[in-house]
Structures are given as structure tokens and as C-alpha cells.
PDB file of C-alpha atoms in Angstrom:
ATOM      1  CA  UNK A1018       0.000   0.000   0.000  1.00 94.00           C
ATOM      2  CA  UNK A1019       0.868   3.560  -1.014  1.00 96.00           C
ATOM      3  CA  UNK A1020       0.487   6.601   1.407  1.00 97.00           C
ATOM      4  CA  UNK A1021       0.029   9.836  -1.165  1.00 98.00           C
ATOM      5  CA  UNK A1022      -0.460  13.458   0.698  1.00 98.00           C
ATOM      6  CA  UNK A1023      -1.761  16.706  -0.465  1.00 97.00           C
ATOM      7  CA  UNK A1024      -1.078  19.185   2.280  1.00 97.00           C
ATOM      8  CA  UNK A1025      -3.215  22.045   1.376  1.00 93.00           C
ATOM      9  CA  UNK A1026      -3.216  25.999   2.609  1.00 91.00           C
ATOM     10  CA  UNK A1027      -6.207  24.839   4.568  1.00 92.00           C
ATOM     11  CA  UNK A1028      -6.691  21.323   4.339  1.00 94.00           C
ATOM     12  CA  UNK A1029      -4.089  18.470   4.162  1.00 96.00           C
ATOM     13  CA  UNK A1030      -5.637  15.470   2.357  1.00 96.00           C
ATOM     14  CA  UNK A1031      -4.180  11.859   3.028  1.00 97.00           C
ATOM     15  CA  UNK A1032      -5.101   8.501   0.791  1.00 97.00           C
ATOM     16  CA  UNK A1033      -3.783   4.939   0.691  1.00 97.00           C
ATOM     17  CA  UNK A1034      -4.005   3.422  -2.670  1.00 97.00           C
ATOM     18  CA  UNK A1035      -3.603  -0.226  -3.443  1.00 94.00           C
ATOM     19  CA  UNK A1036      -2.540  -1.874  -7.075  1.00 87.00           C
ATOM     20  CA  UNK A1037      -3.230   1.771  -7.826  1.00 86.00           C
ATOM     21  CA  UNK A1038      -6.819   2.270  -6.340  1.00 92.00           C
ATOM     22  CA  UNK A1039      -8.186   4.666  -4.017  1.00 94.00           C
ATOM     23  CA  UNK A1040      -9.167   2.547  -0.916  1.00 95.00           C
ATOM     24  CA  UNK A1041      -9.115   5.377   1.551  1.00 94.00           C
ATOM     25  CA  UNK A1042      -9.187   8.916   1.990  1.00 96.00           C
ATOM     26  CA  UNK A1043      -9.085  11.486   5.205  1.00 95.00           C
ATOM     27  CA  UNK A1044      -9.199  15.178   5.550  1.00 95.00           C
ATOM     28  CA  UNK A1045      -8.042  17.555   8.162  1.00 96.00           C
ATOM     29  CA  UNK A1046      -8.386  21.185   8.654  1.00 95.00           C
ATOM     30  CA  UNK A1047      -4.731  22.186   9.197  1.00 95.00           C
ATOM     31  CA  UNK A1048      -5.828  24.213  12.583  1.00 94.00           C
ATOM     32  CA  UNK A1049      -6.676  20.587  13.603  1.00 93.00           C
ATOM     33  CA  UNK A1050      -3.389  18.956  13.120  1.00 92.00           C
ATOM     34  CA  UNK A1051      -1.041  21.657  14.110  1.00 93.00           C
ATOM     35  CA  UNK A1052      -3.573  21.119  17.907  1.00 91.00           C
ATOM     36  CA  UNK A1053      -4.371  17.607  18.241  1.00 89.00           C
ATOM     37  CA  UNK A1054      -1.432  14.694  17.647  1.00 85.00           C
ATOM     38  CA  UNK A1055      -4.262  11.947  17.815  1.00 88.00           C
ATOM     39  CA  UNK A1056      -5.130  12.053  13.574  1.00 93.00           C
ATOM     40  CA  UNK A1057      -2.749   9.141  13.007  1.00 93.00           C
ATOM     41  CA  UNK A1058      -5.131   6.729  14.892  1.00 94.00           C
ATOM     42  CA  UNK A1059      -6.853   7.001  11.781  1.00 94.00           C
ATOM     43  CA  UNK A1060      -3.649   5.123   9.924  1.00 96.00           C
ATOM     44  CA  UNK A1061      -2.667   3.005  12.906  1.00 94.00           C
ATOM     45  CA  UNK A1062      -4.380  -0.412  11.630  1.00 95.00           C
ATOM     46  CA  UNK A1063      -3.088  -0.482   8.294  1.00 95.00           C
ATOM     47  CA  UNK A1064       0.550   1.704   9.052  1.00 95.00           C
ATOM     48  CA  UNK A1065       2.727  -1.785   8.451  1.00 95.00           C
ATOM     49  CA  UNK A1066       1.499  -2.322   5.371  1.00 96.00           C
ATOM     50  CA  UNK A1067       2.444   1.319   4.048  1.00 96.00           C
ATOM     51  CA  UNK A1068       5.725   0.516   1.773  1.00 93.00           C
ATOM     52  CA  UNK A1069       5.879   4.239   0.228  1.00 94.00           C
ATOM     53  CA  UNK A1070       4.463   7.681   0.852  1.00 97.00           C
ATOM     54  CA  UNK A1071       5.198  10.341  -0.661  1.00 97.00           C
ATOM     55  CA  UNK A1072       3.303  14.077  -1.063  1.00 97.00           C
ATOM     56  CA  UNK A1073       3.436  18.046  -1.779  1.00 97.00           C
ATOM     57  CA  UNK A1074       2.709  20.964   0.371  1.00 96.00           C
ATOM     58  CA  UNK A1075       1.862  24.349   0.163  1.00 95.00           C
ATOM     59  CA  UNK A1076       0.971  24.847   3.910  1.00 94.00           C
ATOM     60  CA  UNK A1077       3.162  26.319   6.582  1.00 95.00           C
ATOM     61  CA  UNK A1078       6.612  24.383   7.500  1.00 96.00           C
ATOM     62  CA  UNK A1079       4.584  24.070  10.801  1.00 96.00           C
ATOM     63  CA  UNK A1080       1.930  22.273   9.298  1.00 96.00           C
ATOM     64  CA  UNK A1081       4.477  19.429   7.494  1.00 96.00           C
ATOM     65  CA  UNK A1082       6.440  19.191  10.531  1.00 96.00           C
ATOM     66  CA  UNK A1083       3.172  18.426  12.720  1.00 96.00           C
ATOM     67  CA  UNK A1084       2.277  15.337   9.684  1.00 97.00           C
ATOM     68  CA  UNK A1085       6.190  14.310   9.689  1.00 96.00           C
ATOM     69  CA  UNK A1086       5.800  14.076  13.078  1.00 95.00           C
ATOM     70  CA  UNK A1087       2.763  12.172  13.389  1.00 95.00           C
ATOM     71  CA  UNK A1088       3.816   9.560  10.771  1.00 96.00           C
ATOM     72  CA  UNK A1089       6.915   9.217  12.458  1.00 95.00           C
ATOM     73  CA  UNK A1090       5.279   7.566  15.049  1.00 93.00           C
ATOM     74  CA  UNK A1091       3.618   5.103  12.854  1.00 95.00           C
ATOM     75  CA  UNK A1092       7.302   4.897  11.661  1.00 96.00           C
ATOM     76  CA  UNK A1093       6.110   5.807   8.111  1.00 97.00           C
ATOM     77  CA  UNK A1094       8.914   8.577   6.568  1.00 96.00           C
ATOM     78  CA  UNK A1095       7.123  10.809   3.743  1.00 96.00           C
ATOM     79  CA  UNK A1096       9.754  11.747   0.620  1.00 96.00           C
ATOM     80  CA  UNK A1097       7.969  15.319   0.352  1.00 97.00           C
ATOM     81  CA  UNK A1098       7.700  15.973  -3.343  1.00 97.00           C
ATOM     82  CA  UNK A1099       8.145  19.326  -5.256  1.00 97.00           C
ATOM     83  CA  UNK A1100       7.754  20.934  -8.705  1.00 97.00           C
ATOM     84  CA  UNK A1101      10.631  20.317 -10.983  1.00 97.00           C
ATOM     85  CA  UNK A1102      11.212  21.605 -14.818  1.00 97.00           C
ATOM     86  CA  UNK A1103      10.375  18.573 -16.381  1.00 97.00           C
ATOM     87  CA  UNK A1104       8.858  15.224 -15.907  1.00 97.00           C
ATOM     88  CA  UNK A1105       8.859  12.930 -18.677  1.00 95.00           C
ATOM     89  CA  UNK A1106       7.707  14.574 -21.548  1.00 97.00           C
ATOM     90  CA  UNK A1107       5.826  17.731 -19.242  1.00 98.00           C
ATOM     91  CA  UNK A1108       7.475  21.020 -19.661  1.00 98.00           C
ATOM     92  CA  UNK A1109       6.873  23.324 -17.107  1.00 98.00           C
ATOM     93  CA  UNK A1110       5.420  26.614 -17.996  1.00 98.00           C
ATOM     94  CA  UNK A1111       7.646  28.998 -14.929  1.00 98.00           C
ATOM     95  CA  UNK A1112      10.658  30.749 -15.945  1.00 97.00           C
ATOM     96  CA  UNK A1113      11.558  29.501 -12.121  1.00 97.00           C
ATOM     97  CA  UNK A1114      10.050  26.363 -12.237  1.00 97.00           C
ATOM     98  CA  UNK A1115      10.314  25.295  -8.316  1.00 96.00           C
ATOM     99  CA  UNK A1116       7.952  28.535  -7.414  1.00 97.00           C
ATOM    100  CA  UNK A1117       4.989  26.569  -9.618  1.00 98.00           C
ATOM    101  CA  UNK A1118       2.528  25.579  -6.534  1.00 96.00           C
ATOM    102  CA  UNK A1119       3.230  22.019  -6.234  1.00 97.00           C
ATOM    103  CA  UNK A1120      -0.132  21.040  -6.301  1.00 96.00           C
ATOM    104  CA  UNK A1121      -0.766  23.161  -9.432  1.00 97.00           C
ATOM    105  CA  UNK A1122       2.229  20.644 -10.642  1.00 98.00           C
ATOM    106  CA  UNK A1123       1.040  17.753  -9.592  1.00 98.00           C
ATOM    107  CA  UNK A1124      -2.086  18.402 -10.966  1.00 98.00           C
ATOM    108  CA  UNK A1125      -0.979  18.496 -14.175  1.00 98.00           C
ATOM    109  CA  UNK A1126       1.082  15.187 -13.870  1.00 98.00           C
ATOM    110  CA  UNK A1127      -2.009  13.443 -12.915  1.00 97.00           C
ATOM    111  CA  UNK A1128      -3.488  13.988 -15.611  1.00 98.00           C
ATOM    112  CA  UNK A1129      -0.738  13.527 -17.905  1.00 97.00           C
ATOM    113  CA  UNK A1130      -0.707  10.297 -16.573  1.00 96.00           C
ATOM    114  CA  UNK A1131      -3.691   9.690 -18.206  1.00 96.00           C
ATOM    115  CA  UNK A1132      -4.490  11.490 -21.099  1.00 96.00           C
ATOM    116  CA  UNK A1133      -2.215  13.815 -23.771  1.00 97.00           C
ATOM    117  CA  UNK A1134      -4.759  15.939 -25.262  1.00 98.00           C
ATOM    118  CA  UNK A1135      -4.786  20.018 -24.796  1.00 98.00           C
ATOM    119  CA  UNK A1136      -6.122  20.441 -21.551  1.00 98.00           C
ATOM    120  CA  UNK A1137      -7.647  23.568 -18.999  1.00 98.00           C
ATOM    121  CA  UNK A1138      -6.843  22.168 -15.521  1.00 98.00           C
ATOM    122  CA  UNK A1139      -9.969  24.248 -12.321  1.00 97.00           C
ATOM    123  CA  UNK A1140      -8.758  23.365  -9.319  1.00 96.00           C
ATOM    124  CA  UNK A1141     -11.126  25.313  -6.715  1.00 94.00           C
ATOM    125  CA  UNK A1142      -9.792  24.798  -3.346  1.00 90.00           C
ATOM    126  CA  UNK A1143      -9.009  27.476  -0.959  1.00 90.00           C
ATOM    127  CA  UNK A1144      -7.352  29.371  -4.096  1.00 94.00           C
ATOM    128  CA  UNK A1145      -8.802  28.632  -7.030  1.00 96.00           C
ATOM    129  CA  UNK A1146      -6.219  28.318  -9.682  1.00 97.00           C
ATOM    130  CA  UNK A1147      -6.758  27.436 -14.216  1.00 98.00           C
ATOM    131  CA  UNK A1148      -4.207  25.982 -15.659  1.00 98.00           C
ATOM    132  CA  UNK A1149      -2.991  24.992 -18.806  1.00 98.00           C
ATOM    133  CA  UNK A1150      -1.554  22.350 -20.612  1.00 98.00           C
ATOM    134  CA  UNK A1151      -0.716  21.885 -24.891  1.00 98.00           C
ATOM    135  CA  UNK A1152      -1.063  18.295 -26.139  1.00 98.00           C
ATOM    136  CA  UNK A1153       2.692  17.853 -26.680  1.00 98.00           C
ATOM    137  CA  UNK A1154       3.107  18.545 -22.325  1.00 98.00           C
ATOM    138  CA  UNK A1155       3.901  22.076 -22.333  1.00 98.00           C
ATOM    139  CA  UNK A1156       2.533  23.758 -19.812  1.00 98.00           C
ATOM    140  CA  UNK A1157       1.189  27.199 -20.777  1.00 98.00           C
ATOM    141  CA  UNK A1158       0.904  28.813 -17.388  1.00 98.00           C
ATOM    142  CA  UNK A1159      -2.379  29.808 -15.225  1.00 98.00           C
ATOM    143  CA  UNK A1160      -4.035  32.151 -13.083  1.00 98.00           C
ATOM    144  CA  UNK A1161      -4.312  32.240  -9.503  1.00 97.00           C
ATOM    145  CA  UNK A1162      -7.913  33.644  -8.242  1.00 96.00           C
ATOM    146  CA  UNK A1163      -8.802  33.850  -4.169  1.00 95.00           C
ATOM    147  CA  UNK A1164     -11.437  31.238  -3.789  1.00 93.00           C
ATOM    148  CA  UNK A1165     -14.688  31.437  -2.317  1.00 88.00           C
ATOM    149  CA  UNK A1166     -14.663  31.563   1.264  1.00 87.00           C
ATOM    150  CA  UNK A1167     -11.080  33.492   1.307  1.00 89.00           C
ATOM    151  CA  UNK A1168     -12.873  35.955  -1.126  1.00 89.00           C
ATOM    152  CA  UNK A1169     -15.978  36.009   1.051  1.00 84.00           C
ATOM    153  CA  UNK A1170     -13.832  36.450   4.614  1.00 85.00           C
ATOM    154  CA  UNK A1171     -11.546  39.328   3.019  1.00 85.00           C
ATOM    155  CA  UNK A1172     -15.133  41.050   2.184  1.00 80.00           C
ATOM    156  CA  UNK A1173     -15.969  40.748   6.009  1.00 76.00           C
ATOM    157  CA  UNK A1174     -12.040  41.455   7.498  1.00 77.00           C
ATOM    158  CA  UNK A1175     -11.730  44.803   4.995  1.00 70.00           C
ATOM    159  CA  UNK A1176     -15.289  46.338   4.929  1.00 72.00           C
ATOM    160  CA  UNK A1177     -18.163  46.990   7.062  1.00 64.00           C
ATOM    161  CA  UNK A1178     -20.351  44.854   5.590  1.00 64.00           C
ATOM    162  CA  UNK A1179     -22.938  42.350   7.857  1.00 61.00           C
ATOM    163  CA  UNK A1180     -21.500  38.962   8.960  1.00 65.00           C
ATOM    164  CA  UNK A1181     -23.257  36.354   7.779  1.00 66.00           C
ATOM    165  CA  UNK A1182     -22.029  32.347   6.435  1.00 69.00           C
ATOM    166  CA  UNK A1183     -21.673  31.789   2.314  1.00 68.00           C
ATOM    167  CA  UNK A1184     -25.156  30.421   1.130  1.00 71.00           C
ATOM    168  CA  UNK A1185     -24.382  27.370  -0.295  1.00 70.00           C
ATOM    169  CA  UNK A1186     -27.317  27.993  -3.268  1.00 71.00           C
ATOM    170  CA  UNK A1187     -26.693  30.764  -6.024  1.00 73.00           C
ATOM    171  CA  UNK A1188     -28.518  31.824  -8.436  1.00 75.00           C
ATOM    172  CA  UNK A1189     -27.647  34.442 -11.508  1.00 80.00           C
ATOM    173  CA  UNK A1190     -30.048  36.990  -9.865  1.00 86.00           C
ATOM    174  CA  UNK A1191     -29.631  40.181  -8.060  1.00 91.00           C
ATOM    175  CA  UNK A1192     -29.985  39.024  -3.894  1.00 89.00           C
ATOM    176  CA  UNK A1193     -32.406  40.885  -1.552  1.00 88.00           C
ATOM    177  CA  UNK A1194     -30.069  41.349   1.309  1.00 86.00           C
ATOM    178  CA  UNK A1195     -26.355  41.766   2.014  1.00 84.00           C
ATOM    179  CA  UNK A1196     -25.572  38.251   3.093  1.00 83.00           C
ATOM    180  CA  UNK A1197     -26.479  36.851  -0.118  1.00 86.00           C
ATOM    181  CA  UNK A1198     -25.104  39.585  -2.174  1.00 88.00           C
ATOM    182  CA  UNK A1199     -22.035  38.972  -0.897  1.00 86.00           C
ATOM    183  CA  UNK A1200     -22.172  35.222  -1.440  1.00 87.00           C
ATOM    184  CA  UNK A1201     -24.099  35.155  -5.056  1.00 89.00           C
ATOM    185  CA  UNK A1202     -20.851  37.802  -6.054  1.00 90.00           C
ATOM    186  CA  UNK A1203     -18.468  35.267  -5.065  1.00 90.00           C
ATOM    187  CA  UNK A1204     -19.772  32.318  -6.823  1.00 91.00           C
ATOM    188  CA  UNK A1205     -19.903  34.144 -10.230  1.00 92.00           C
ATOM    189  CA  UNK A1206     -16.863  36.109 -10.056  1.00 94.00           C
ATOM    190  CA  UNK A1207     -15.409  32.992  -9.482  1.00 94.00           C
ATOM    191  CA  UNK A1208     -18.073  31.272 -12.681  1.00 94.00           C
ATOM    192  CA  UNK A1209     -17.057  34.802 -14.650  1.00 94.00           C
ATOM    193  CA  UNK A1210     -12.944  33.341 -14.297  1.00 95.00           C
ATOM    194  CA  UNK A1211     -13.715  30.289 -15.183  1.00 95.00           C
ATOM    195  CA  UNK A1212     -15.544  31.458 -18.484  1.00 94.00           C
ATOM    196  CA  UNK A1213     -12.698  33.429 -19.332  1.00 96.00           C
ATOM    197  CA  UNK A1214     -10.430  30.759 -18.896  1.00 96.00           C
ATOM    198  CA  UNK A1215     -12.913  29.194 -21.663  1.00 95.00           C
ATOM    199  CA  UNK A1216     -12.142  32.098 -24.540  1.00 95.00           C
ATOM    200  CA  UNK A1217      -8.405  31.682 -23.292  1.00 97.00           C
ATOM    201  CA  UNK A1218      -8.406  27.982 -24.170  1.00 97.00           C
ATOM    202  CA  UNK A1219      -9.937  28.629 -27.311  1.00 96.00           C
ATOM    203  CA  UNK A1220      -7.765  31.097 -28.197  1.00 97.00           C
ATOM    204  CA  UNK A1221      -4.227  28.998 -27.162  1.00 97.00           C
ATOM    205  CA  UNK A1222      -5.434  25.996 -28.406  1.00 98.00           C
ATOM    206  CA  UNK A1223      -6.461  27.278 -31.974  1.00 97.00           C
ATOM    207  CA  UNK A1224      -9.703  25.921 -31.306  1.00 95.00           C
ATOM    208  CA  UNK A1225      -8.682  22.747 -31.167  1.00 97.00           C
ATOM    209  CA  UNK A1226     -10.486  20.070 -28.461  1.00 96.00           C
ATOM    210  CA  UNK A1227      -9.294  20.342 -25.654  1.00 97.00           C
ATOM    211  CA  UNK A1228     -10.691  18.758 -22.083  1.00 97.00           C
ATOM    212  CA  UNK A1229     -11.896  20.342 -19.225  1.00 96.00           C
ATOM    213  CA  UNK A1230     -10.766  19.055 -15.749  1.00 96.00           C
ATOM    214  CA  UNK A1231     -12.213  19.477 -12.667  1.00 95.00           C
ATOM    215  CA  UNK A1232     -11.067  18.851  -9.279  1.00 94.00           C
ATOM    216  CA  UNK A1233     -11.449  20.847  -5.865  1.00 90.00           C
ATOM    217  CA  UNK A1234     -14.426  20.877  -3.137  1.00 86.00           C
ATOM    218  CA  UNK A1235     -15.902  23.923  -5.404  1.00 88.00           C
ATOM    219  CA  UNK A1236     -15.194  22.585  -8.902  1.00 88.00           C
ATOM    220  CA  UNK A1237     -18.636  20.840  -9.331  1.00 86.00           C
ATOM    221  CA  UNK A1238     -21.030  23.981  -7.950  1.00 87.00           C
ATOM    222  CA  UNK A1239     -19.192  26.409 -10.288  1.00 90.00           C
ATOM    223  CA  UNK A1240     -18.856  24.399 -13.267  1.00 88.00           C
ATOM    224  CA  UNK A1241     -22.619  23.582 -12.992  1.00 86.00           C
ATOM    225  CA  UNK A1242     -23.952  27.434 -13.137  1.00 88.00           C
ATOM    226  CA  UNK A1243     -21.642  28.049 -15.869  1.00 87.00           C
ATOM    227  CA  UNK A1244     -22.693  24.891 -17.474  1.00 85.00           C
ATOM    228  CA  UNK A1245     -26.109  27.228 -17.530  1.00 81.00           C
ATOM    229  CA  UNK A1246     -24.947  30.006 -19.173  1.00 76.00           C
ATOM    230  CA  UNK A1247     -22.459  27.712 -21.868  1.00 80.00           C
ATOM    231  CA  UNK A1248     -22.729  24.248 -22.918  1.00 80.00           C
ATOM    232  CA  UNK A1249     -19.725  21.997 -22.670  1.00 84.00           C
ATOM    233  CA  UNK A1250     -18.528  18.764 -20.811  1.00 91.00           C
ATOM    234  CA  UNK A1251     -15.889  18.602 -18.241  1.00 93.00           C
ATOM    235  CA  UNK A1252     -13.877  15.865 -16.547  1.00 94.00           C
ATOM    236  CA  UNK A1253     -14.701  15.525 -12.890  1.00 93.00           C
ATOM    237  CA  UNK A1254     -11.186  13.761 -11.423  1.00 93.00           C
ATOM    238  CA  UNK A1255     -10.944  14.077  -7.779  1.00 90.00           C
ATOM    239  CA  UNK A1256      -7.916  12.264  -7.042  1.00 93.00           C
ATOM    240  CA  UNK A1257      -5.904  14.240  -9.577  1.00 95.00           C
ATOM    241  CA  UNK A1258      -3.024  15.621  -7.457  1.00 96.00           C
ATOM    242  CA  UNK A1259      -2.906  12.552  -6.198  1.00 97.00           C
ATOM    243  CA  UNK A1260      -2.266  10.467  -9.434  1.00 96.00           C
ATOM    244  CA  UNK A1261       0.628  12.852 -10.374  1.00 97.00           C
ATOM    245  CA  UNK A1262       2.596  12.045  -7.097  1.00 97.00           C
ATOM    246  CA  UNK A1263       2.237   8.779  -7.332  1.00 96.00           C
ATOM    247  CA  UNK A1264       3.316   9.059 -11.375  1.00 95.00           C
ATOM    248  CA  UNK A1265       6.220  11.245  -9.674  1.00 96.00           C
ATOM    249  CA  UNK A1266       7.301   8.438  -7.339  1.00 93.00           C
ATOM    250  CA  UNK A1267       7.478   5.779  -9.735  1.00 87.00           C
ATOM    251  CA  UNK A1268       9.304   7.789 -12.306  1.00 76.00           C
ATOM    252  CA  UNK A1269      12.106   8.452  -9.523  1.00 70.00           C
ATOM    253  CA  UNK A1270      11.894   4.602  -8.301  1.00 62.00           C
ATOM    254  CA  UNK A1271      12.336   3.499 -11.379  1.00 59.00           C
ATOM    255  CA  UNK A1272      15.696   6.099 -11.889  1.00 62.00           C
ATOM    256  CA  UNK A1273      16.888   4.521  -9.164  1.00 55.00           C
TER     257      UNK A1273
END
């Protein structure tokens, strides 16, 4: 079994895949496992069995310390992963490669993995970032766009504007009070990026086919209302940055 982890700004996600199949998957706020050392009971029963692990991280050096340390217990060591100029036949996009997000990297590994066609890459997590990819591996480069609660808690930090939580149902309206003003702007500033990133494929890619993939806890929501407004089909893959670490690991195993 193979330990793969995606340490997030907010979230860290952990999964153990076997004969390369998703058989488990936990998620921790980060505020949780910088405060409580108990997570790794969830990997106690099946810690033996781990023979690799590997991962990426864009969260605080405290944050990979406090996993590092937990695993360590388990006796699990994690080979911490990070963006490189190429891999196999993937160019990356950065002048200064290494200051690509990781996960952004990853990302696109995963899917190379899979598929070789021109791709546009919505990964709406905490940030919500669009990138790109050319059928021959290049990477193109991408945007970076706050995402949906970080855009709706800077509203509340920087303004005087009434607290209230993000309502989870949008529509392409105007809202009748402030609360859902707020969170109806969010959502389709975030669907208005996205539908750029459309004309921006379109443009890059000639208008040649090219795939839309979606991963991220907001990906589905956002691609559905634009799916409203313009029809096209997408590629839901939620173990994407996943699949590119593992492709990662094997690739340097097998340079070994």
C-alpha cells in the first residue's frame, strides 16, 4: 500500500491506494493537526502495510512538521515531493520552475498520466487556480484567483459589511439582502474566471479540443452554473493531485 499526501493551505488530504486504487481517503483542517497529535489513529491499523508515501505541500513548515511528526510515530517517513522543470515529456510553464505551486504541478502530472490531449486544468480549493496544458506537455501557465470563502472572509475582514455564512445555493439573480449579495458575487466572479479561462483555451489551443478538468471541493457547484450560461462537458477527477505524485514516485523509483 501507497500513502500519497496533499497538504493544502487549509486542508491536508491523506489517501492509501492499493494496485493503484483509491481505498481510503481522510481530511483535516490544518488548525486541527497543528492542535491535536491523535489524527494518526486514523492510519494506525493499516501503518505496516504502508511501503511508500510520498506528497506536496503548500501549507506552513509548521503544518508538514506536525504530519512528519505524526507519521513518524507510525514509523512511516514521507519523501515530500516538489515541482521540478520537467517530468517525462511535461514542460513546465515557470521561468523559475520550483515557485509553480506544487499542487498546481502535480495536478498536471495526474493527468498527464492519463491522457495527452490540450487540456484547462480548475482546481477550486481554498485558491482557485486554471491551468494549462498543450497536447505535446507544455505547460502554458495559469491564473491564480482567491477562492470562495477566502474571497468572502476578506469582504468581512476589509469592509463593514454584515457577517453572515456563504449560502451554499446561487442563483444568476440580483440578492435581496447583504448576506447573499455577498455570497451570489463570489460564486460568479469565481463562474465569470472560469468562463474566461474558456475564450483563453480557445484562443491557445487554436480551437482545437481540448478537455476540461475538474477537481477541488468547489469545482462541481461552479462548473454547474456556468454549465447554464455555456454548454460543454468537463472531466470531474478528484484524485488528480494525487495520481501525479504517485506518477512522480514511480518515475524516480524506477531512476533509481
Amino acid at each position: 500500500m501507497r500513502l500519497v499526501i496533499d497538504s493544502g493551505n487549509t486542508r491536508s488530504k491523506l489517501a492509501i491506494y492499493r494496485n493503484d486504487q483509491l481505498v481510503r481517503e481522510y481530511k483535516y483542517v490544518n488548525a486541527d493537526l497543528l492542535a491535536n497529535e491523535l489524527w494518526t489513529v486514523d492510519l494506525e491499523d493499516v501503518a505496516a502495510d504502508i511501503k511508500l508515501c510520498c506528497g506536496c505541500s503548500v501549507a506552513s513548515h509548521e503544518v508538514k512538521s506536525a504530519i512528519e511528526q505524526g507519521l513518524r510515530r507510525l514509523a512511516i517517513s514521507v519523501n515530500w515531493l516538489v515541482s521540478t522543470t520537467t517530468w517525462r515529456d511535461v514542460k513546465n510553464g515557470y521561468s523559475e520552475p520550483e515557485k509553480l505551486g506544487a499542487d498546481r504541478w502535480f495536478a498536471l502530472l495526474g493527468y498527464r498520466s492519463e491522457a495527452h490531449n490540450n487540456c484547462m486544468i480548475i482546481d477550486a480549493g481554498t485558491a482557485m487556480t486554471i491551468d494549462w496544458m498543450d497536447a505535446s506537455g507544455q505547460h502554458l501557465g495559469g491564473w491564480i484567483v482567491p477562492g470562495r470563502r477566502l474571497m468572502h472572509e476578506s469582504m468581512h475582514q476589509k469592509t463593514a459589511l454584515v457577517k453572515g455564512e456563504l449560502t451554499e445555493a446561487c442563483f444568476r439573480e440580483p440578492a435581496t439582502s447583504t448576506v447573499t449579495a455577498m455570497s451570489y458575487g463570489v460564486h460568479y466572479a469565481l463562474v465569470g474566471a472560469i468562463s474566461q479561462g474558456l475564450h483563453v483555451s480557445r484562443q491557445r489551443f487554436n480551437n482545437e479540443p481540448f478537455d476540461i478538468v475538474v477537481t477541488g471541493g468547489d469545482g462541481e457547484r461552479l462548473i454547474q452554473s456556468l454549465n447554464r450560461i455555456e454548454s460543454f462537458s468537463y472531466i470531474r477527477k478528484d484524485d488528480l493531485v494525487f495520481k501525479g505524485l504517485l506518477a512522480a514516485a514511480d518515475n524516480e523509483l524506477s531512476r533509481r
